[in-house]
Every structure is written in C-alpha cells, then in structure tokens.
CSV table of C-alpha atoms in Angstrom, one decimal:
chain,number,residue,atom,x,y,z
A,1,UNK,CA,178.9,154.5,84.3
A,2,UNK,CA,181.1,153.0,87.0
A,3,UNK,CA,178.5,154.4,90.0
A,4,UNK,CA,175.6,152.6,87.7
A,5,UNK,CA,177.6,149.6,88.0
A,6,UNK,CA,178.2,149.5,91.9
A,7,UNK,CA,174.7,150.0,92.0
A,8,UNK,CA,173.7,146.9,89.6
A,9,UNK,CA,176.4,144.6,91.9
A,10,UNK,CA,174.4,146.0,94.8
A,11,UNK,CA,170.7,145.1,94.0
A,12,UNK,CA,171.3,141.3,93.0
A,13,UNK,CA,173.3,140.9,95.6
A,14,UNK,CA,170.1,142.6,97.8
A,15,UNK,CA,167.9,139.8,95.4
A,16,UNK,CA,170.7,136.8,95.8
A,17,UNK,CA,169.6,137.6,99.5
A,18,UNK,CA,165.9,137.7,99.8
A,19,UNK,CA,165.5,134.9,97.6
A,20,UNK,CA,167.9,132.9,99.7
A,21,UNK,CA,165.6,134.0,102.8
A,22,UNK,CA,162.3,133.3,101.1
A,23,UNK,CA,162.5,130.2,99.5
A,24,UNK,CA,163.2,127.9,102.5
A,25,UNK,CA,161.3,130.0,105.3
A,26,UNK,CA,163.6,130.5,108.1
A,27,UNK,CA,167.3,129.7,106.1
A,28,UNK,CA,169.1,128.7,103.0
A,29,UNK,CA,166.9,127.3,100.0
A,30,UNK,CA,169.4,123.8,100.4
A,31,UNK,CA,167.6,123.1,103.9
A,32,UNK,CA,164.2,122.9,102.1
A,33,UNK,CA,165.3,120.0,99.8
A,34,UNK,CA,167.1,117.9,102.6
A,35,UNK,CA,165.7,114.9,104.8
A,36,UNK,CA,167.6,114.7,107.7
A,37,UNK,CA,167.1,110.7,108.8
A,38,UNK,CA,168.4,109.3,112.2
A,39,UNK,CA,168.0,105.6,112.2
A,40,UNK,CA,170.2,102.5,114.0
A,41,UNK,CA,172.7,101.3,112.4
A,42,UNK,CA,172.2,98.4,109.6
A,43,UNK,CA,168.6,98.8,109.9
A,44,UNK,CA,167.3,99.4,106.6
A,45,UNK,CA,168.0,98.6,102.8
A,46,UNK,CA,170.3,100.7,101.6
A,47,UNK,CA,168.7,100.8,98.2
A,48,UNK,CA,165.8,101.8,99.9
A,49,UNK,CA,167.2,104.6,100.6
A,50,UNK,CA,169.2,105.6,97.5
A,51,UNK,CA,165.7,105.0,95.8
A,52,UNK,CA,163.7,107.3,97.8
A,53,UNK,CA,164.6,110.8,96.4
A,54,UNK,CA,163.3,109.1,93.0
A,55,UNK,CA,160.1,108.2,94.3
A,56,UNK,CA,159.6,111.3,96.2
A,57,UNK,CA,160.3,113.8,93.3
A,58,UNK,CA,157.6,110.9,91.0
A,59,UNK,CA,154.7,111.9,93.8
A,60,UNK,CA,155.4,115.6,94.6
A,61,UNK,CA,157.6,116.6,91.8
A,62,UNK,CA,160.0,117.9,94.3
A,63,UNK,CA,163.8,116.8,94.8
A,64,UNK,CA,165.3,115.6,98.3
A,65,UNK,CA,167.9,114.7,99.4
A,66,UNK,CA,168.8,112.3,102.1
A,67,UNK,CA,171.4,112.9,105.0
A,68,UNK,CA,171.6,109.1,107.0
A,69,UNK,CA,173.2,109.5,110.5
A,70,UNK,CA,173.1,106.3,113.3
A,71,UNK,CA,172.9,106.0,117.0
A,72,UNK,CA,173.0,102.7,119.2
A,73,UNK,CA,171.5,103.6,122.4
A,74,UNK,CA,168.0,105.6,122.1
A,75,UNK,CA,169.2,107.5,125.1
A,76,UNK,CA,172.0,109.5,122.5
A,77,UNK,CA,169.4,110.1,120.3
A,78,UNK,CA,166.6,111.8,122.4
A,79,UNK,CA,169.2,113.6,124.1
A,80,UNK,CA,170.4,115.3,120.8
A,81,UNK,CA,166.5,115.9,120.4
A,82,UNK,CA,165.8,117.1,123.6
A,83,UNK,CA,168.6,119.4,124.5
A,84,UNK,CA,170.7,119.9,121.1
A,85,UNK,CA,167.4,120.9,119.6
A,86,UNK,CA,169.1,118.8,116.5
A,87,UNK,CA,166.7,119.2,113.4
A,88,UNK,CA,166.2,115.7,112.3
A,89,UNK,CA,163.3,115.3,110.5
A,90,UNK,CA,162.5,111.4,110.8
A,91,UNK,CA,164.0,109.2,113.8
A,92,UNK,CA,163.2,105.5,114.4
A,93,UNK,CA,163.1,104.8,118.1
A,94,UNK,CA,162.3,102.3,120.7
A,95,UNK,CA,158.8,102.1,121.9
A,96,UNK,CA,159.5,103.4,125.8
A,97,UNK,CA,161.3,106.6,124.0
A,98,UNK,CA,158.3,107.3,121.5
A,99,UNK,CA,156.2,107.1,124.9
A,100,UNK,CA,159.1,109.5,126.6
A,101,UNK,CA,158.3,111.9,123.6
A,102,UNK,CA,155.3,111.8,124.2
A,103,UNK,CA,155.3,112.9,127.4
A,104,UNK,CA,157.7,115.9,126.8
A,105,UNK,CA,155.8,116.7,124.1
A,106,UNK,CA,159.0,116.1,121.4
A,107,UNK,CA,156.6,114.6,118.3
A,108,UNK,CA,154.7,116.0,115.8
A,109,UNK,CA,152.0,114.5,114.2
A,110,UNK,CA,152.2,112.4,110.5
A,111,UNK,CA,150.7,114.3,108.4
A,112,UNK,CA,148.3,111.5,106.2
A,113,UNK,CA,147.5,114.1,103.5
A,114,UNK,CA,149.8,112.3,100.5
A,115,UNK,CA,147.9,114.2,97.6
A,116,UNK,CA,147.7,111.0,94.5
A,117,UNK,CA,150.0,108.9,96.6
A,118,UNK,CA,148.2,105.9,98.7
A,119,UNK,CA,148.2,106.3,102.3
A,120,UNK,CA,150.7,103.2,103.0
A,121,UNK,CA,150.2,103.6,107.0
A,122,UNK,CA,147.2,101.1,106.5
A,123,UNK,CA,149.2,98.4,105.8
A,124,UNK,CA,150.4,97.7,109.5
A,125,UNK,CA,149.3,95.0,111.4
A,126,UNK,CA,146.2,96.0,114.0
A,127,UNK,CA,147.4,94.5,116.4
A,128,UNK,CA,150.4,96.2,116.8
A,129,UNK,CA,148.7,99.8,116.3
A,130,UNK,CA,146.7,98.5,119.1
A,131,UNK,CA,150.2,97.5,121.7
A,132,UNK,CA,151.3,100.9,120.7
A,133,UNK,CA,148.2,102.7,121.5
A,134,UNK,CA,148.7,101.9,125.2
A,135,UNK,CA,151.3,104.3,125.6
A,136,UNK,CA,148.5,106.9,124.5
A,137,UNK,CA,147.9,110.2,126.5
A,138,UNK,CA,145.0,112.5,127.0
A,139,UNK,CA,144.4,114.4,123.5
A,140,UNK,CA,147.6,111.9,122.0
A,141,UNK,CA,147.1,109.3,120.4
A,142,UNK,CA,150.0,107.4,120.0
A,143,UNK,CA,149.6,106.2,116.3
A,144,UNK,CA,148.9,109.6,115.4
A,145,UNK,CA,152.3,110.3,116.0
A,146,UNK,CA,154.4,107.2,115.4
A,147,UNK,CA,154.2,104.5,112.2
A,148,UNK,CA,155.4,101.0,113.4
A,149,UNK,CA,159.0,99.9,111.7
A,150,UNK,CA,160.7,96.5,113.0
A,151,UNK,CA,159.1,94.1,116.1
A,152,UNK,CA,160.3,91.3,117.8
A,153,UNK,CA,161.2,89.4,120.9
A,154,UNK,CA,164.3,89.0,123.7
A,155,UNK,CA,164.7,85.9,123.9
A,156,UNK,CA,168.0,83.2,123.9
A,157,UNK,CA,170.5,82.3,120.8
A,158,UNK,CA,172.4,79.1,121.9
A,159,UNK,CA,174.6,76.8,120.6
A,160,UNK,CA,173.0,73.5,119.2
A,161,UNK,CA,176.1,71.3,119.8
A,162,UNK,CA,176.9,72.5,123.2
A,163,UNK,CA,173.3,73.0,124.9
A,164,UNK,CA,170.5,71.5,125.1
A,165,UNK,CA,166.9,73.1,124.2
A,166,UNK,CA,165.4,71.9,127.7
A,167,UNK,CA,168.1,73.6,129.2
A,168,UNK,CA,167.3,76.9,127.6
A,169,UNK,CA,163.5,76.7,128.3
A,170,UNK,CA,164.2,78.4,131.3
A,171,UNK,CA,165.1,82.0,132.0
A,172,UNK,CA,167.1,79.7,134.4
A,173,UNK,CA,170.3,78.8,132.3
A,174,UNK,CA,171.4,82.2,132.8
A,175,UNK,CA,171.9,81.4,137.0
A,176,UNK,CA,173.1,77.7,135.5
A,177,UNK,CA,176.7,77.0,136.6
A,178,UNK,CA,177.4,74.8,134.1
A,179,UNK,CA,177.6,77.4,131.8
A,180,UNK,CA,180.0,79.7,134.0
A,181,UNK,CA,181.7,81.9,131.1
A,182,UNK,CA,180.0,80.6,128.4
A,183,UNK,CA,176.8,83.3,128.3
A,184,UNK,CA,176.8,86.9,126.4
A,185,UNK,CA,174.4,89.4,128.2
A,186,UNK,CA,173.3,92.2,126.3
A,187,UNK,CA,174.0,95.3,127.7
A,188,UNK,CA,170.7,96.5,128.6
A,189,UNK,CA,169.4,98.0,131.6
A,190,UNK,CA,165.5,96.9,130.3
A,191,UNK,CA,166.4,93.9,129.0
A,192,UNK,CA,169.0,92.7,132.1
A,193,UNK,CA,165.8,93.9,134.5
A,194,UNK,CA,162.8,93.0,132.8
A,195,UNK,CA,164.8,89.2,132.6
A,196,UNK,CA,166.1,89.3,136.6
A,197,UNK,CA,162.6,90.5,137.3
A,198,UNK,CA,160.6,87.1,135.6
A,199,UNK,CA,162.6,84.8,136.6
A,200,UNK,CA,162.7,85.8,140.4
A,201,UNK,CA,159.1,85.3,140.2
A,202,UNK,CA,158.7,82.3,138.0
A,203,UNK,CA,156.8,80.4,140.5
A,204,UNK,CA,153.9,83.0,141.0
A,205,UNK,CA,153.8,83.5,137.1
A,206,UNK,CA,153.1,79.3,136.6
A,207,UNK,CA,150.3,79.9,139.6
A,208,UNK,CA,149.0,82.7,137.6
A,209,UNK,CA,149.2,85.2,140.2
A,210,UNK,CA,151.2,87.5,138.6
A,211,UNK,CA,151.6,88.6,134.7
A,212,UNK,CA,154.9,89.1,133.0
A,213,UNK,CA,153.0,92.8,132.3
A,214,UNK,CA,152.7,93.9,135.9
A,215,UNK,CA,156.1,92.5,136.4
A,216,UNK,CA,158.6,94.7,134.0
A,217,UNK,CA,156.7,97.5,135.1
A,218,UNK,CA,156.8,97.1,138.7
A,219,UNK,CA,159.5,99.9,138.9
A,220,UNK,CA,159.0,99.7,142.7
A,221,UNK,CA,162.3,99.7,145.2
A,222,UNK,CA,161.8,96.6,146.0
A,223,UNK,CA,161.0,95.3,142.6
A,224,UNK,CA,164.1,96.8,141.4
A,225,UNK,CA,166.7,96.0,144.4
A,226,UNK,CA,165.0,92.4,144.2
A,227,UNK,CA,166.5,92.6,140.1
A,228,UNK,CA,169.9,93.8,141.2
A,229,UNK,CA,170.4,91.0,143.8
A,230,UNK,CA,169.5,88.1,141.0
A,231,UNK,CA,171.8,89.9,138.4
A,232,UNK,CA,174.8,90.4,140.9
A,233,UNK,CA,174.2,86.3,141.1
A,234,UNK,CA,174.1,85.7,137.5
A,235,UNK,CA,177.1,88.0,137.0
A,236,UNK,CA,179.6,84.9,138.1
A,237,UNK,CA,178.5,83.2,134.6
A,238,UNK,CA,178.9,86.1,132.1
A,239,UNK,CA,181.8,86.2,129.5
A,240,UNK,CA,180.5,89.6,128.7
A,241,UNK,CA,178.3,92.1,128.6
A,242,UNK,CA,177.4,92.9,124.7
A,243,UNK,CA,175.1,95.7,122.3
A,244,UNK,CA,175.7,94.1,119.2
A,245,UNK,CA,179.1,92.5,118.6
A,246,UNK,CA,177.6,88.9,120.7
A,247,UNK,CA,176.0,88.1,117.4
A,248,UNK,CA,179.5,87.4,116.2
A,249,UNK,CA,180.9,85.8,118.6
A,250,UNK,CA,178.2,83.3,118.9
A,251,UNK,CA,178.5,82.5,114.7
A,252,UNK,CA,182.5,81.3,115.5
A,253,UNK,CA,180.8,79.1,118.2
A,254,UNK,CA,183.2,81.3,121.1
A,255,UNK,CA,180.2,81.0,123.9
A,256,UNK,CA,177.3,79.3,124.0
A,257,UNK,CA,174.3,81.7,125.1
A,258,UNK,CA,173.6,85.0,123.8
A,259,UNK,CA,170.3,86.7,125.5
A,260,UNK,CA,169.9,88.6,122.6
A,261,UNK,CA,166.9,89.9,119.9
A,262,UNK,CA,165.5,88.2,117.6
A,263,UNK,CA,166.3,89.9,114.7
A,264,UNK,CA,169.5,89.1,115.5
A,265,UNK,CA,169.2,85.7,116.0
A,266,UNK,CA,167.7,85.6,113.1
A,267,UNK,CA,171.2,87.2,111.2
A,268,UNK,CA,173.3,85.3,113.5
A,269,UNK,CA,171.8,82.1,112.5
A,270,UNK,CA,172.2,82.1,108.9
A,271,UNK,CA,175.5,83.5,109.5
A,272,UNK,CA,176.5,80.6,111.5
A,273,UNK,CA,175.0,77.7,109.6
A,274,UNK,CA,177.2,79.3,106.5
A,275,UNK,CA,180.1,78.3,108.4
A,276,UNK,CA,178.9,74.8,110.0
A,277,UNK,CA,177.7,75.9,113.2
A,278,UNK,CA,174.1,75.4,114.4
A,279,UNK,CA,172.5,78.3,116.3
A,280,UNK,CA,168.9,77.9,116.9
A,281,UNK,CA,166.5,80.3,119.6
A,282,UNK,CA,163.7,80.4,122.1
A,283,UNK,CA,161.2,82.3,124.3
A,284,UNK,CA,161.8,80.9,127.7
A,285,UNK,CA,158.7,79.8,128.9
A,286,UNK,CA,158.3,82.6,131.8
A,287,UNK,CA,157.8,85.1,129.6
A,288,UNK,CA,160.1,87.9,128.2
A,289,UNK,CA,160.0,91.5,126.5
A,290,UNK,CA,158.2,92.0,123.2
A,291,UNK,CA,159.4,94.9,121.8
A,292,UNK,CA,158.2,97.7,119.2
A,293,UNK,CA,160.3,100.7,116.8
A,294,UNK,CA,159.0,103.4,115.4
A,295,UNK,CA,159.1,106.4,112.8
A,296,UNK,CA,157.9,109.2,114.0
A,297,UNK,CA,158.8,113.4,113.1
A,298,UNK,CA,160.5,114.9,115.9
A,299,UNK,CA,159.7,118.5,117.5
A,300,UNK,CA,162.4,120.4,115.5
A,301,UNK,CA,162.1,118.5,112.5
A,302,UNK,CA,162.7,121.2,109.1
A,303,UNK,CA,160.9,119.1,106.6
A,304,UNK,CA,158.0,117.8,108.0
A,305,UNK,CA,156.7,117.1,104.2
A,306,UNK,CA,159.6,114.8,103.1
A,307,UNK,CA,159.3,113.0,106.5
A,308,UNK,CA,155.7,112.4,106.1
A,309,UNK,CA,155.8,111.2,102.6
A,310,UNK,CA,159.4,108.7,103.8
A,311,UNK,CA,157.7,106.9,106.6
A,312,UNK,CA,154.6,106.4,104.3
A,313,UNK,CA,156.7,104.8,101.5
A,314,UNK,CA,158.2,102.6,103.9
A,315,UNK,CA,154.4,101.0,104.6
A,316,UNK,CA,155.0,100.0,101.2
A,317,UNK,CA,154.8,96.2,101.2
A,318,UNK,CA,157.7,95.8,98.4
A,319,UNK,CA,160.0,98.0,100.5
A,320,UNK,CA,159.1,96.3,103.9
A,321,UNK,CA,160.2,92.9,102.5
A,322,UNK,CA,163.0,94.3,101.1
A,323,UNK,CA,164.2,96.0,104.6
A,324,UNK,CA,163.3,92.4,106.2
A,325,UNK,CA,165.4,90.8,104.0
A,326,UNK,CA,168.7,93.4,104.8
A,327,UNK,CA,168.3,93.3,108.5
A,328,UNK,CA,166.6,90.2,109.4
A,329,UNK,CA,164.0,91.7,111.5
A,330,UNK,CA,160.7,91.6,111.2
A,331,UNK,CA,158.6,94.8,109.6
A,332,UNK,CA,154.7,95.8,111.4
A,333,UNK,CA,153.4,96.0,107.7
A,334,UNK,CA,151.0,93.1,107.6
A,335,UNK,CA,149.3,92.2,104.1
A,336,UNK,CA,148.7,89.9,102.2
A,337,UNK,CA,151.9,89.9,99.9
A,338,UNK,CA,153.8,89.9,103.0
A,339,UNK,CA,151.8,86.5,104.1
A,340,UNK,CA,152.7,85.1,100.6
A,341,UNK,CA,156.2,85.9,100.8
A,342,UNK,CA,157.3,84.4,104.1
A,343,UNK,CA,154.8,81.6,104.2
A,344,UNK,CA,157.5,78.9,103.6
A,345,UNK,CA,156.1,74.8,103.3
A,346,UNK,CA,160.0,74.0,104.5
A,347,UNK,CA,159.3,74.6,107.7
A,348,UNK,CA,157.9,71.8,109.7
A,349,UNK,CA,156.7,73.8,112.7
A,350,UNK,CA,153.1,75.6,112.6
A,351,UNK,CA,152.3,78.8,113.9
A,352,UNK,CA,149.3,80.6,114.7
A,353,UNK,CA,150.0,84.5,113.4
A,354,UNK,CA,146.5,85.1,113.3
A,355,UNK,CA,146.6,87.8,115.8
A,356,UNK,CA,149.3,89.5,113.3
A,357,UNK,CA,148.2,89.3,109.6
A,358,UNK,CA,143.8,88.8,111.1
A,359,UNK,CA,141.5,86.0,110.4
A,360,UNK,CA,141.2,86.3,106.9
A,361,UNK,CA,144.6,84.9,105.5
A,362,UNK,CA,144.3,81.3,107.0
A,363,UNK,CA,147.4,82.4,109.4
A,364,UNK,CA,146.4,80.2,112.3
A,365,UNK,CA,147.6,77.5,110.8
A,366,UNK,CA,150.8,78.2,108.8
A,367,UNK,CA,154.5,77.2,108.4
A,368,UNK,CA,156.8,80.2,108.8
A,369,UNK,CA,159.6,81.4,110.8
A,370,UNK,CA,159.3,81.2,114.5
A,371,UNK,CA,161.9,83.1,115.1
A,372,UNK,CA,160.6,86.4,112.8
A,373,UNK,CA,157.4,85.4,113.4
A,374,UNK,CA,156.3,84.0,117.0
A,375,UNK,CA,153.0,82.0,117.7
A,376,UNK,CA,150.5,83.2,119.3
A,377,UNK,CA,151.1,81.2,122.6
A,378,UNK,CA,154.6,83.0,122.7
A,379,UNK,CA,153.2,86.5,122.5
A,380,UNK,CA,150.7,85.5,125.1
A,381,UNK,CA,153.3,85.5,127.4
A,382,UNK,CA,155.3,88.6,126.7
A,383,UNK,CA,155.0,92.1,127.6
A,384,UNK,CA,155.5,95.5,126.3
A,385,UNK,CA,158.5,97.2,128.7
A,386,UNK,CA,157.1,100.7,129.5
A,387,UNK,CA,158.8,103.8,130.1
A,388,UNK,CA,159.9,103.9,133.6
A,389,UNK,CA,159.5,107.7,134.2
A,390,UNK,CA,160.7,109.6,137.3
A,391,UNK,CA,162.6,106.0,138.4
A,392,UNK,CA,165.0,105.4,135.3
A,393,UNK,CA,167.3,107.0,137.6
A,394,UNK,CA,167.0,104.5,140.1
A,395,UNK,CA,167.4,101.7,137.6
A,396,UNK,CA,170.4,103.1,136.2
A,397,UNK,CA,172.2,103.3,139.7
A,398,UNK,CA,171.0,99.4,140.0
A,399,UNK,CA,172.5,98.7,136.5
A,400,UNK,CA,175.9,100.6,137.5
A,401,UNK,CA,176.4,98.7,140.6
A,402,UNK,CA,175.8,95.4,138.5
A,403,UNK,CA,178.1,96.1,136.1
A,404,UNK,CA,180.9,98.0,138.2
A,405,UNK,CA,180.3,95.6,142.0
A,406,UNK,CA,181.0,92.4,143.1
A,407,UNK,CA,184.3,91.6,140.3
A,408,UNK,CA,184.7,87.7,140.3
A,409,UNK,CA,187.9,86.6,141.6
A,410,UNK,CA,189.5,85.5,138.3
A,411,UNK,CA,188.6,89.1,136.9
A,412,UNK,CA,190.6,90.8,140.1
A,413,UNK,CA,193.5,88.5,139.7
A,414,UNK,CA,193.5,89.4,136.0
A,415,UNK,CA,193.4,93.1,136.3
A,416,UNK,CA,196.3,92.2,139.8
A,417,UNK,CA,198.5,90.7,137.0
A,418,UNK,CA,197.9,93.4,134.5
A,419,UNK,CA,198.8,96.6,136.3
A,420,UNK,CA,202.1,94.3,138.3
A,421,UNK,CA,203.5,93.3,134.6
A,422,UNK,CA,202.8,97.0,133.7
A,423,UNK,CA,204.6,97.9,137.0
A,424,UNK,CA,207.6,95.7,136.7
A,425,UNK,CA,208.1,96.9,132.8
A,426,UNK,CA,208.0,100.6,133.9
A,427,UNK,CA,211.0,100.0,136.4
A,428,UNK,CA,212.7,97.9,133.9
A,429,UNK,CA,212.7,100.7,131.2
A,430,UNK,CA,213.5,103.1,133.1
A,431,UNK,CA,216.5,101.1,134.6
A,432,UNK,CA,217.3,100.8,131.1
A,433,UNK,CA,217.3,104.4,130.3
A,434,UNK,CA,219.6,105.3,133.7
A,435,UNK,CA,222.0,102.6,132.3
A,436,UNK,CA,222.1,104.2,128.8
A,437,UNK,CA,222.3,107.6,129.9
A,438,UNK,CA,225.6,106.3,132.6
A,439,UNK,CA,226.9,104.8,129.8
A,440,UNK,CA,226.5,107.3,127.7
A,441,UNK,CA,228.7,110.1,130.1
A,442,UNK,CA,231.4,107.5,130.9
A,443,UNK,CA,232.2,107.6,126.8
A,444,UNK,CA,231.9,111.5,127.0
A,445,UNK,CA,234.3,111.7,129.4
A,446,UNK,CA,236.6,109.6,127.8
A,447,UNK,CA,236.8,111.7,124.8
C-alpha cells in the first residue's frame, strides 16, 4: 500500500510536469498569459493599460497580464533587444531605431488577423504611414512591421516675459549672446546635430539650394565636424544640457529657452500658465526635425498574439485621445472623432492639417493647436532624421567632445573652487583628528 503510494506521488508529479511544458510551448504556462511591454516613461494612460487585460480577454476570451517597464534613451532599449535577447513582446521606439531593427532584422511582423475584433491599424493618418515607409527595405515594408504611436516636432519653448517671438524665429537665438545662461539644450546627439547642421546652412536653405532633408542626413566628415564647430560655439550660452527635467525648469520661469519637443511644450505650457508664467513655442523658420514613435513586436518577443491584439487596441480612437490627453503628445490615429475632439473655435490661429486628417474633413482651414498640431507650411520645412548607420560612431565622438571640450571659464573656476574648499576641509579634519588623538594621550598619561 505504501509502494502504491510512492508510485501515485510519482506520476502527477510526471503530469504536474508535462503539463507545465506543454501548455506554454517552450516554459511555464504563466509566460503564456503575460505581455511584456517596454514603453518611455509617462507615455501612455495609465488606465489604458489597467483596462486592457479586460478588453483582451472580451475579444479572445483569454486572460493577460501586463508587465510595464521604461527606458529613456532608445539606445538602452535596443541594446537589451539586441544582445540581452530580453523577451519583450511590444516596444515603442524612435523612428531611426525601428529603421536600425530593420536592418538587423530585430522585428516581427503585426499580425492583422484580429478574429471579430476591427482592425484598428486603419485609423492612422496616411500620411504618416507614408514618412515611415521611407525607411522601407527590400522584401520590408516598414508598416508591416511598425503601427505609428505619438509624432511631433523639435522646436523652441521660451519664456513670453523675457523673449521675444522674433527673436526665437531663428535657429539663431541659440548662438545669441544675450541669452548667455539662459538656454536648456536637450541632450541629444540628433537633435544637437540635426539643429547645428540647419543653422550653419541657413543661407543656402532661404536660396533653396539645399533641403533641411539632405541636410540631417548628410553624415559626411565634413558635415559632422562642420556640427561640432557651431555647437562648441553655442556651448558658451547653455545653463544645461537636459532629457527631460528642462520642462520643469522652464514652468518656474528659471531659463528662458528650452530646445525641446513638442509634446513637451505642450505639458510644460499648461503647467506654467497654472502658475502665472507664459510659455509659448515655435518652429524656427530654417527648418527642424519632425519626428515619429512606434509599436512594433521585437525578435524575441513570447506573446506575439497579446502584442498584436495591444498595438491594435491602441488605434482605437477613444484610447488615442485618452493617451493624448495623459502625455500631451500627439497620437498618428487620424479620424474623424479625433478631428471633432481637438477642433477648438478658441483658438484664433488657422491651420491647414489637411495633409494629416485628408481632404475630406474640411482640415485646411481649422482652428486647433499649433503646437500638437503643426500647419502644413511647418511640416513643409522639416525632415525625418534617419538612421545614421556605420557613422553613429563618428557622431557620438563629435557629441563627446562637445559635451566633455572647451569648459567655459566660469565652469573651470567653479570646479577650481570646488575641489580647493574640499582640499582645505580635508587638511582641517584631519588636523582636527591629530589634535584630538594628542590630546587624548596627554590625559592618558596623566592618569
């Protein structure tokens, strides 16, 4: 009776096991019911999320559940891809690292077979399937392989009170001396280059010789030596270099110009006029970055289904405005509810969005934000930043010696006064101590 039941403990245990192997494939049966999502930070409605599982289980009649993580710089997140073979299963990069991807062959494909549900991925805005489809390789389509999230512009946040809007029509208020330790760079390699690059040739862009295009993807020596030498002389007139706390700083009125994004500026703002400071924002007319982020289902991703079925619900016109409304950038879903909802007769200036929502809506004529939103004529003279392949390293070494050459004189003097006061405090304690420890053996040898 006792050998019958070692043998009983035995085969469920042998069960326990091969069920555990079968129902997930490859590992545990937990694995099969997890999306693994890797996103930038503040970034999406959190409700969203919490609501998904729901809405999942409602078109599949399967449960998920969600692990969030967040990166800041896309670099850390293709790196965990690429050589920590980490199994997210949905990531939401920049628009040069979906082309990277690409090229490395690091995506799979969204899988548009959604059973009852609606295919949502028809929602975004043609023309922005059609910017992303220029990063497309033989056989690859790139909006095969990647759903539009959030798009926008780099532009400049300033300070209403303290600068004027002429002033800031011109990539050249960043040079400006006037506004010595008043500016916030963000610190970006693309952004700080495809900027350095524009300006240096703002007089053959007004004579139409060059196009801000061909110009932030010129990743030629001389192109990108020519962008260290006009950053090295900007570098006089930055308080700091910044990823995301310049917002901030700007809302407590603490500088005065922010190159920033314009989802940002769009956060800042409200922040700011909360509080009785007036932020507002602009395109210099030269021309700047427009930039694009996307879903898309990396190489080692576990749950290919789940991942499929999130970036399609997040087509979904009530959950785009939603996530617009959390972050303050602007979604690539383009319909007419979306029209409806930020069409707003408050706002005096009119913009042509035509080229976003089509020609059906009566969007080249309409008040909305201009910030979210840019006209037409804005986009016109903006440009997608492209990878820059086999020379990133090249631009990196330019950004290093930007950021780590040529210290103004107030900053050596600080760091001087610094390391002395640390110096002179050393010698002091230790003085101290030697004094203690003296007096110390005197009393000893008293006793």
């Amino acid at each position: 009776m006792e050998k019958m039941k070692y043998y009983m403990v035995g085969w469920l245990a042998l069960f326990a096991a091969l069920f555990a192997f079968s129902s997930c494939g490859d590992n545990n049966e937990e694995r099969c019911k997890v999306l693994k999502v890797y996103n930038w930070a503040d970034y999406i409605d959190e409700d969203v999320l919490r609501e998904f599982p729901a809405w999942y289980k409602e078109q599949t009649g399967e449960d998920v559940r969600i692990i969030y993580q967040v990166f800041d710089i896309n670099e850390i997140m293709l790196t965990k891809i690429e050589r920590g073979h980490e199994d997210f299963d949905v990531v939401c990069p920049s628009e040069y690292i979906i082309e990277r991807m690409m090229k490395k062959k690091l995506l799979k494909p969204i899988n548009r077979n959604f059973g009852k549900t609606p295919d949502y991925l028809g929602n975004l805005s043609p023309y922005i399937q059609g910017q992303l489809n220029k990063m497309s390789l033989p056989g690859m389509r790139t909006t095969d392989y990647v759903a539009a999230y959030m798009w926008g512009t780099t532009g400049l946040l300033y300070n209403v009170k303290e600068v004027k809007r002429k002033d800031v029509e011109s990539w050249y208020c960043l040079w400006n001396p006037k506004f010595r330790n008043r500016i916030l760079m963000k610190d970006s390699y693309r952004d700080a280059f495809g900027t350095a690059v524009i300006f240096a040739h703002a007089a053959e862009l007004e004579a139409g010789k060059v196009t801000v295009e061909d110009l932030m993807n010129d990743n030629s020596r001389e192109a990108v030596d020519l962008a260290e030498k006009y950053l090295k002389e900007m570098k006089p007139n930055i308080a700091g270099w910044e990823t995301d706390f310049g917002k901030e700083i700007m809302t407590k009125g603490k500088a005065w110009i922010n190159l920033t994004w314009s989802g940002d500026a769009v956060w800042a703002m409200e922040e700011a006029e909360a509080i009785g400071v007036q932020l507002d924002y602009v395109v210099p007319k030269e021309g700047s970055n427009i930039w694009y982020d996307g879903w898309v289902i990396p190489k080692y991703a576990r749950n290919e289904k789940a991942a499929s079925y999130f970036i399609n619900y997040l087509c979904r016109p009530d959950i785009a405005l939603r996530n617009m409304d959390a972050t303050g950038y602007v979604c690539a879903v383009a319909t007419p509810e979306i029209f409806e909802a930020k069409v707003d007769d408050g706002i005096e200036q009119v913009s042509d969005l035509s080229y976003f929502f089509g020609e059906g809506m009566g969007a080249d004529s309409v008040h909305i934000n201009p910030v979210q939103y840019p006209d037409r004529k804005v986009v016109e003279r903006c440009a997608m930043i492209r990878d820059f392949g086999s020379d990133t390293e090249y631009v990196l070494e330019m950004w290093s010696h930007v950021k780590g050459d040529n210290l103004n004189s107030s900053l050596v003097v600080f760091i001087f006064a610094v390391f002395g006061a640390l110096f002179v405090w050393t010698i002091c304690r230790r003085y101290k101590a030697y004094q203690h420890k003296k007096n110390r053996h005197r009393r000893c040898k008293r006793r």
